[in-house]
Short mmCIF file of C-alpha atoms in Angstrom, two decimals:
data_model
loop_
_atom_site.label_atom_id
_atom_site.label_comp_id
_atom_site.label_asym_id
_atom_site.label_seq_id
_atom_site.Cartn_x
_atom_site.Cartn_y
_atom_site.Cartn_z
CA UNK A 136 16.47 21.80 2.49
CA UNK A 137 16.79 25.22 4.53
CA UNK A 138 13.75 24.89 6.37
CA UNK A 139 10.29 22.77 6.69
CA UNK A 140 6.84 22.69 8.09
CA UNK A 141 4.84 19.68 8.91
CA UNK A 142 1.31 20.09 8.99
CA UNK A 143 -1.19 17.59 10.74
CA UNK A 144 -4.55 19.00 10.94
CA UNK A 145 -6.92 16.54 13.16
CA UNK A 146 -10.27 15.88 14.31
CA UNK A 147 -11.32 13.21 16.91
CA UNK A 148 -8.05 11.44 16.45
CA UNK A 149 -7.26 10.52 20.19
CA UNK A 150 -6.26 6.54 19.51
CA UNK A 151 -3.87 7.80 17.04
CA UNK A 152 -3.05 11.30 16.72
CA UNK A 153 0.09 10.81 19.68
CA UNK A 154 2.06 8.12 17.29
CA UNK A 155 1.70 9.88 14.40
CA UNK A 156 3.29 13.22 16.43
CA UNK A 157 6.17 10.76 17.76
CA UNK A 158 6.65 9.88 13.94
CA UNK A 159 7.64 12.92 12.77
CA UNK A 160 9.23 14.38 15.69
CA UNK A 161 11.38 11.58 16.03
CA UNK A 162 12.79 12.00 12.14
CA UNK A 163 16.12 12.69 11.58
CA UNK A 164 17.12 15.43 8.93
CA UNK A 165 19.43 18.49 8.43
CA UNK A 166 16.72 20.52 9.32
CA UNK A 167 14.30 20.64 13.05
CA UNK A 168 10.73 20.71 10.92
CA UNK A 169 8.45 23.31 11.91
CA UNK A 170 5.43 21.00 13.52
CA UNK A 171 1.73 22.84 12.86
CA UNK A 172 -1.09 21.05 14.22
CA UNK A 173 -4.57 22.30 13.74
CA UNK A 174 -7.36 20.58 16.19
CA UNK A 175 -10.37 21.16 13.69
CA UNK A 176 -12.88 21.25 17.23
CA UNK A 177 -12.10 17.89 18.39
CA UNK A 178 -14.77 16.56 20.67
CA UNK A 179 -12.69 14.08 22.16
CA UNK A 180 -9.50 13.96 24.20
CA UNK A 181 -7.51 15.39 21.04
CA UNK A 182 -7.36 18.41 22.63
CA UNK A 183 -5.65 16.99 25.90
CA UNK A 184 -3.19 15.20 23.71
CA UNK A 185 -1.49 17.35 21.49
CA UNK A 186 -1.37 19.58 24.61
CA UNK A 187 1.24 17.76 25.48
CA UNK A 188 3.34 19.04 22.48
CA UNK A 189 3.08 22.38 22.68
CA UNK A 190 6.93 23.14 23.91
CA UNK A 191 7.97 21.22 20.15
CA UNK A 192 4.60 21.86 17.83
CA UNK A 193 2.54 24.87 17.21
CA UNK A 194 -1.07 24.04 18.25
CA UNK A 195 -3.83 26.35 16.52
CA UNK A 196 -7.55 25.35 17.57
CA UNK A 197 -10.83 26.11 15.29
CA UNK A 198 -14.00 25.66 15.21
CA UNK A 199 -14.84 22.36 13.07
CA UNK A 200 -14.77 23.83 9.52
CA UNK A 201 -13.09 20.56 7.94
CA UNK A 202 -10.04 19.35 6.45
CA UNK A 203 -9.16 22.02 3.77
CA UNK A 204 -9.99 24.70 6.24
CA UNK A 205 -7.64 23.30 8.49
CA UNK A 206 -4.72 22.93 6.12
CA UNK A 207 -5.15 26.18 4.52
CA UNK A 208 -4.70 27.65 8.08
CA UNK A 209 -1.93 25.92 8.57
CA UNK A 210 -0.05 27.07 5.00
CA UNK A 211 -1.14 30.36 6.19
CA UNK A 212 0.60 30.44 9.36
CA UNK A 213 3.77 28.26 8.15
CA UNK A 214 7.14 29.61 7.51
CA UNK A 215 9.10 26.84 5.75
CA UNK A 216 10.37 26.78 2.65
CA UNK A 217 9.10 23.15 2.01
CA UNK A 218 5.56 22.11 2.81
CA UNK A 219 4.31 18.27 4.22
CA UNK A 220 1.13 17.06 5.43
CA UNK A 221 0.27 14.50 7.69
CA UNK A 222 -2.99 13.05 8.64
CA UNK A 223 -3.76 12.36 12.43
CA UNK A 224 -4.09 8.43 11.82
CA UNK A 225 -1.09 7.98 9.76
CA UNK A 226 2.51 7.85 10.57
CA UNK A 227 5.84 8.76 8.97
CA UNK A 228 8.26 5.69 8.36
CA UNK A 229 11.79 6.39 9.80
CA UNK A 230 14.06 8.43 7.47
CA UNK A 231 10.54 10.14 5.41
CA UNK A 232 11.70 13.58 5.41
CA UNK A 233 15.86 12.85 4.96
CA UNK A 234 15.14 10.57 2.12
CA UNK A 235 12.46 12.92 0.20
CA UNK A 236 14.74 16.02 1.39
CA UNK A 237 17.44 14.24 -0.36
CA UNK A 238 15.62 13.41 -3.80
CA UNK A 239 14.58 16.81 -3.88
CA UNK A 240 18.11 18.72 -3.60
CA UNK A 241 19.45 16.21 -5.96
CA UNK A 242 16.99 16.85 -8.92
CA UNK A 243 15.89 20.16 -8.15
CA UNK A 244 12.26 18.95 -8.74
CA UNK A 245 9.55 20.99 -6.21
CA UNK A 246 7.70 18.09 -5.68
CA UNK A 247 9.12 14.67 -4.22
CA UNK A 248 6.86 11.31 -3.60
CA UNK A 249 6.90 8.12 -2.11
CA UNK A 250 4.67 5.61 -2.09
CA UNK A 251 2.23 4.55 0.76
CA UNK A 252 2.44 1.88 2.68
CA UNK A 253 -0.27 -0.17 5.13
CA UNK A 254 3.40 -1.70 7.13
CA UNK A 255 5.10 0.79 9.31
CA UNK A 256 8.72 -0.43 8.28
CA UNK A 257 12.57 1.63 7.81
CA UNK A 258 14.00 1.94 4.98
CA UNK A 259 16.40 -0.54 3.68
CA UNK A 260 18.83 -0.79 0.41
CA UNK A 261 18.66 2.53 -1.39
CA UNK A 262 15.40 3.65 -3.15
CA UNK A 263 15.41 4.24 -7.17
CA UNK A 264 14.39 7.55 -8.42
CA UNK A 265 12.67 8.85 -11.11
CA UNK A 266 11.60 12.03 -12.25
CA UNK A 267 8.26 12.64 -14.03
CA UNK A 268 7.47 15.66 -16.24
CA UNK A 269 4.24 17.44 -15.23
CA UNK A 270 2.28 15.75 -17.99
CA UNK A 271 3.03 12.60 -17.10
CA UNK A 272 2.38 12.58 -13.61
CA UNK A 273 -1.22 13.90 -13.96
CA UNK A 274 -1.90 11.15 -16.59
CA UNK A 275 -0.41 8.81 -14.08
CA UNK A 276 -2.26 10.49 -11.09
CA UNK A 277 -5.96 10.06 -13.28
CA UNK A 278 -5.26 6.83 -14.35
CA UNK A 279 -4.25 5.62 -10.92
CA UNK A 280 -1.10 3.29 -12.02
CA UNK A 281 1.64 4.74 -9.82
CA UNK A 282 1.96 3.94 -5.99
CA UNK A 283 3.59 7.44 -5.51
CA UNK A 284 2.05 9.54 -7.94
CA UNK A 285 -1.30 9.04 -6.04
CA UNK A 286 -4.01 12.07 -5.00
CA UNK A 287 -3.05 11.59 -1.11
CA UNK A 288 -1.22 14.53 0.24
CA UNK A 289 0.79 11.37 2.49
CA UNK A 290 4.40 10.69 1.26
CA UNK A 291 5.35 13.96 0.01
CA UNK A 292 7.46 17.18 0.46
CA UNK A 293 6.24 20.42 -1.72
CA UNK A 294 8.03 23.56 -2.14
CA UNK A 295 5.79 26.11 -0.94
CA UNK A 296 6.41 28.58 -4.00
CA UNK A 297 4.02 25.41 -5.78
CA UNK A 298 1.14 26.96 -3.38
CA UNK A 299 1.15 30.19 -4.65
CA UNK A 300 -2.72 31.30 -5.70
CA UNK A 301 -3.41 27.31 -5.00
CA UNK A 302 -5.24 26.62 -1.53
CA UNK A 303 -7.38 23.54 -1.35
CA UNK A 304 -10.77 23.66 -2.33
CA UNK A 305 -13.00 24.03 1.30
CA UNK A 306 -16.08 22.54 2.34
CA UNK A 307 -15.50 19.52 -0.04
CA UNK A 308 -14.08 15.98 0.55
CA UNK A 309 -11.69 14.82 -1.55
CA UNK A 310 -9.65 18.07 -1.54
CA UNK A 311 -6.17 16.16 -1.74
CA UNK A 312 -7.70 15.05 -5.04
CA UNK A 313 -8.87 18.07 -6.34
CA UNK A 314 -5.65 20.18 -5.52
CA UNK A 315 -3.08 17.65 -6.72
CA UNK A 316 -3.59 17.86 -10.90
CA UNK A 317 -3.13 21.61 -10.17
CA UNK A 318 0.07 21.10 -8.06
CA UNK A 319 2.20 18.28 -10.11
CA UNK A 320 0.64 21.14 -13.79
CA UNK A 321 2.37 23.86 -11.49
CA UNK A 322 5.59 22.08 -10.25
CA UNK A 323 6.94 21.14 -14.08
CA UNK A 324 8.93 18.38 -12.82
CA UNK A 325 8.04 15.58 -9.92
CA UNK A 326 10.45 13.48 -8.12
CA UNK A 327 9.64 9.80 -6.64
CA UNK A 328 11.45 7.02 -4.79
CA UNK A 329 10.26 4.11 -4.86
CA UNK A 330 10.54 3.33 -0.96
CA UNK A 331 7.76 3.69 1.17
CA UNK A 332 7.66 6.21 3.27
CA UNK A 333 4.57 7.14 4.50
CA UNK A 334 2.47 4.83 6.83
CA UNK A 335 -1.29 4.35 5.96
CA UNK A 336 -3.48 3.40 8.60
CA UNK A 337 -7.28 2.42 8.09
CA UNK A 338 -9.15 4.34 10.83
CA UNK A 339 -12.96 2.66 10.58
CA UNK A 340 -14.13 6.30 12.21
CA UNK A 341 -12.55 8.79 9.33
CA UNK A 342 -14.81 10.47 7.18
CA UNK A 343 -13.62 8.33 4.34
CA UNK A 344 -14.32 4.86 5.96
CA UNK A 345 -18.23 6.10 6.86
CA UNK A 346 -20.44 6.18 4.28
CA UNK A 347 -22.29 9.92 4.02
CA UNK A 348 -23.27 12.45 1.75
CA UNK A 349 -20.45 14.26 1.64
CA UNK A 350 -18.43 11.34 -0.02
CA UNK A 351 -20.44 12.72 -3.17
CA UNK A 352 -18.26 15.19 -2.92
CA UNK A 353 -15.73 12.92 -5.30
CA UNK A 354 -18.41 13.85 -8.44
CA UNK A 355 -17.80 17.27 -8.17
CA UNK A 356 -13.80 16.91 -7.53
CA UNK A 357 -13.36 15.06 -10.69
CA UNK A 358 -15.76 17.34 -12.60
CA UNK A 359 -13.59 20.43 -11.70
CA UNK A 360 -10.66 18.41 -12.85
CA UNK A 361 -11.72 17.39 -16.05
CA UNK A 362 -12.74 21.56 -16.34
CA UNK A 363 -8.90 22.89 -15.54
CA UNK A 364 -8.20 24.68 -18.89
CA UNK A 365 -4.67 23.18 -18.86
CA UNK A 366 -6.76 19.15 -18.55
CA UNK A 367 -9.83 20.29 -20.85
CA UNK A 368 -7.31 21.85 -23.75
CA UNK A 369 -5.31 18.96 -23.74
CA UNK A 370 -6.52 15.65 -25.45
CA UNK A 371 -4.15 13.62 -23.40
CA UNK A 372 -5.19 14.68 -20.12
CA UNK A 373 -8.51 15.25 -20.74
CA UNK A 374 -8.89 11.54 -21.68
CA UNK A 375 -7.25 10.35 -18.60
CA UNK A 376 -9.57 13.14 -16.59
CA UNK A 377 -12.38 11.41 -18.19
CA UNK A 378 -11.37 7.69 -17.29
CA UNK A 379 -11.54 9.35 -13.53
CA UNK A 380 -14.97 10.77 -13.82
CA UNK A 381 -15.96 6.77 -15.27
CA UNK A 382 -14.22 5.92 -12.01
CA UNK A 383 -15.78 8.16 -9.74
CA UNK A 384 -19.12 7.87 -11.10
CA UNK A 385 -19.33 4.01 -11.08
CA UNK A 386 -17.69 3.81 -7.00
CA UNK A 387 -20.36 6.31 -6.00
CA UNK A 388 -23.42 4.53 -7.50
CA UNK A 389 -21.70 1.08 -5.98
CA UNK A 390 -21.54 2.54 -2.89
CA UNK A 391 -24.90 4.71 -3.13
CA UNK A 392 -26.57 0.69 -3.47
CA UNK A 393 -24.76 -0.66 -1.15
CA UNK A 394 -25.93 1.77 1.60
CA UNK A 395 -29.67 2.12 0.33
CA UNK A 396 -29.23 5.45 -0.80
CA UNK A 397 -31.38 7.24 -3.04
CA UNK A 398 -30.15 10.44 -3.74
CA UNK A 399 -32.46 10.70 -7.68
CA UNK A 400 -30.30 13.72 -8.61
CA UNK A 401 -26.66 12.28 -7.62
CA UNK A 402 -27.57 8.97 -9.45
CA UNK A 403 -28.96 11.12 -12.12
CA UNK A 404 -25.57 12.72 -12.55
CA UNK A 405 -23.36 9.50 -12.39
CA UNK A 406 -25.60 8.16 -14.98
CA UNK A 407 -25.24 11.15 -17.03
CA UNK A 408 -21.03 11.05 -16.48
CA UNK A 409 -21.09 7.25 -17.24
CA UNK A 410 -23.51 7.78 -20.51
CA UNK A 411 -20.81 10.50 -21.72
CA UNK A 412 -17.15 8.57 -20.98
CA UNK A 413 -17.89 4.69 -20.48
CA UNK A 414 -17.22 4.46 -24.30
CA UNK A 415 -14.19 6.15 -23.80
CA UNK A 416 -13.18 4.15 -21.14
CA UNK A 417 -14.05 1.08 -23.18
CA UNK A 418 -11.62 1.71 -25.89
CA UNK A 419 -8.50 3.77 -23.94
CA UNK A 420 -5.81 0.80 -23.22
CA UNK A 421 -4.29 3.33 -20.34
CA UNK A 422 -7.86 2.81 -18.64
CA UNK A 423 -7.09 0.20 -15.68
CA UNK A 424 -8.76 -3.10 -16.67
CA UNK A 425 -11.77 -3.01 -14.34
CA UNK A 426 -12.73 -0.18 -16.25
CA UNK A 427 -12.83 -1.36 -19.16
CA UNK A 428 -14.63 -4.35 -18.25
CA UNK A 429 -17.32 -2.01 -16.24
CA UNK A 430 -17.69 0.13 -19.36
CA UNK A 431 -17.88 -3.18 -21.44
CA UNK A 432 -20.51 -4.49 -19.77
CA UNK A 433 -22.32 -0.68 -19.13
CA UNK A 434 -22.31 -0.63 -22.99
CA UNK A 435 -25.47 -3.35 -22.89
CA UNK A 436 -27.11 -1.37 -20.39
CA UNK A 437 -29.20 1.78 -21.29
CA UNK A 438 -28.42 4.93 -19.30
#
């Protein structure tokens, strides 16, 4: 790998956005990564820690304009030939970028993955590979039924010629989700190792772990997905994109209950997406069993 940029865009990350710098600066790899960090208007002593890395990481600050924002700032200003993200509250596991720099020079695939991981642990033994045609992996990615083919943007190394015309999707959670069909359709081939590499960890303050209205967000993502002409012309993918919608639909009306919400024209439009795919669901044996068993028992229920 000639050269590589690591991109951690954060926001109010003080408790953990120091370890997951130290993660990736302490990596060892045939190339010194590029290190972009992009303070989205922290409010909090963010700003006063990554200060502290300016001689080794290039700090750009903006006003708060969210996650996508801050990553497609961050492509914009990059100059490696390889691409990684990093989210403030996670960590890289010793040997991340060597081991998916490796994968990727020896297949020649733009794209190379590794599973997440909630234990911050090296890597021991060496990892099995396998390569994934495009096709597959976006089934995979839909259906949710491989630890590395997954919609985070955690555990993997992109060649930036994958990014060309493809910027994430802004002012919308979920944009990892959205923008990674389009990426694994672009890169025609996807590498993954089966070791974890990437370390997950559950911050109760992130956007995702607080319940809000921009977590509805997730219907429109999967909508657009289901609507990419290379997803809605294919009956394969479309299927799988349809499975997600069931998915998405049913964890926002859980959590919509759950929280007292009543947003009429949100529920109104998971209704509508569960009406139109829960028999699908119901009868696709790639559908993950809870499902099947949700459409199951939606099929006695009007809608």
């Amino acid at each position: 790998m000639e050269s590589l940029s690591v991109i951690i865009p954060v926001y109010n990350a003080a408790p953990w956005i120091e370890a997951c710098i130290r993660s990736v600066v302490s990596q060892v790899c045939d190339c010194t990564p590029e290190i972009i960090i992009v303070d989205d208007g922290s409010t909090d002593n963010t700003p006063d820690i990554i200060s502290r890395f300016k001689n080794i990481a290039r700090v750009i600050t903006l006003q708060h304009s969210g996650q996508a924002y801050a990553r497609n700032t961050a492509i914009k200003h990059s100059s490696g030939k390889c691409l990684m993200f990093v989210d403030a509250d996670d960590m890289l596991s010793p040997g991340a970028i060597y081991t998916l720099a490796k994968i990727m020079n020896a297949t020649g695939a733009p794209i190379a993955c590794a599973p997440l991981s909630r234990r911050h642990h090296a890597i021991s033994g060496e990892p099995h590979t396998e390569i994934f045609d495009s096709h597959t992996a976006v089934e995979k990615l839909l259906y949710q039924t491989n630890l590395a083919l997954n919609s985070s943007l955690g555990g993997k190394i992109f060649d930036r010629r994958i990014f060309n015309e493809i910027r994430f999707w802004d002012n919308h959670l979920y944009e990892d989700l959205e923008i990674m069909p389009r990426l694994f359709l672009r890169a025609g081939s996807i590498a993954v190792t089966s070791s974890p590499l990437y370390f997950y960890r559950r911050n109760p303050l992130s956007t995702l772990s607080v319940w809000c209205d921009r977590r509805k967000d997730m219907i429109d993502v999967v909508q657009r997905i289901i609507t990419l002409p290379e997803i809605e012309t294919d009956p394969i993918l479309y299927r799988a994109a349809a499975d997600r919608c069931f998915s998405a639909a049913c964890n926002c009306l859980i959590n919509m209950w759950r929280h007292n919400d009543n947003d009429t024209a949100t529920i109104a439009r998971c209704r509508s997406i569960l009406k139109n795919t829960r028999r699908s669901s119901l009868f696709n044996p790639r559908a993950r069993l809870k499902n099947r068993l949700t459409a199951a028992a939606l099929s006695l229920l009007p809608l």
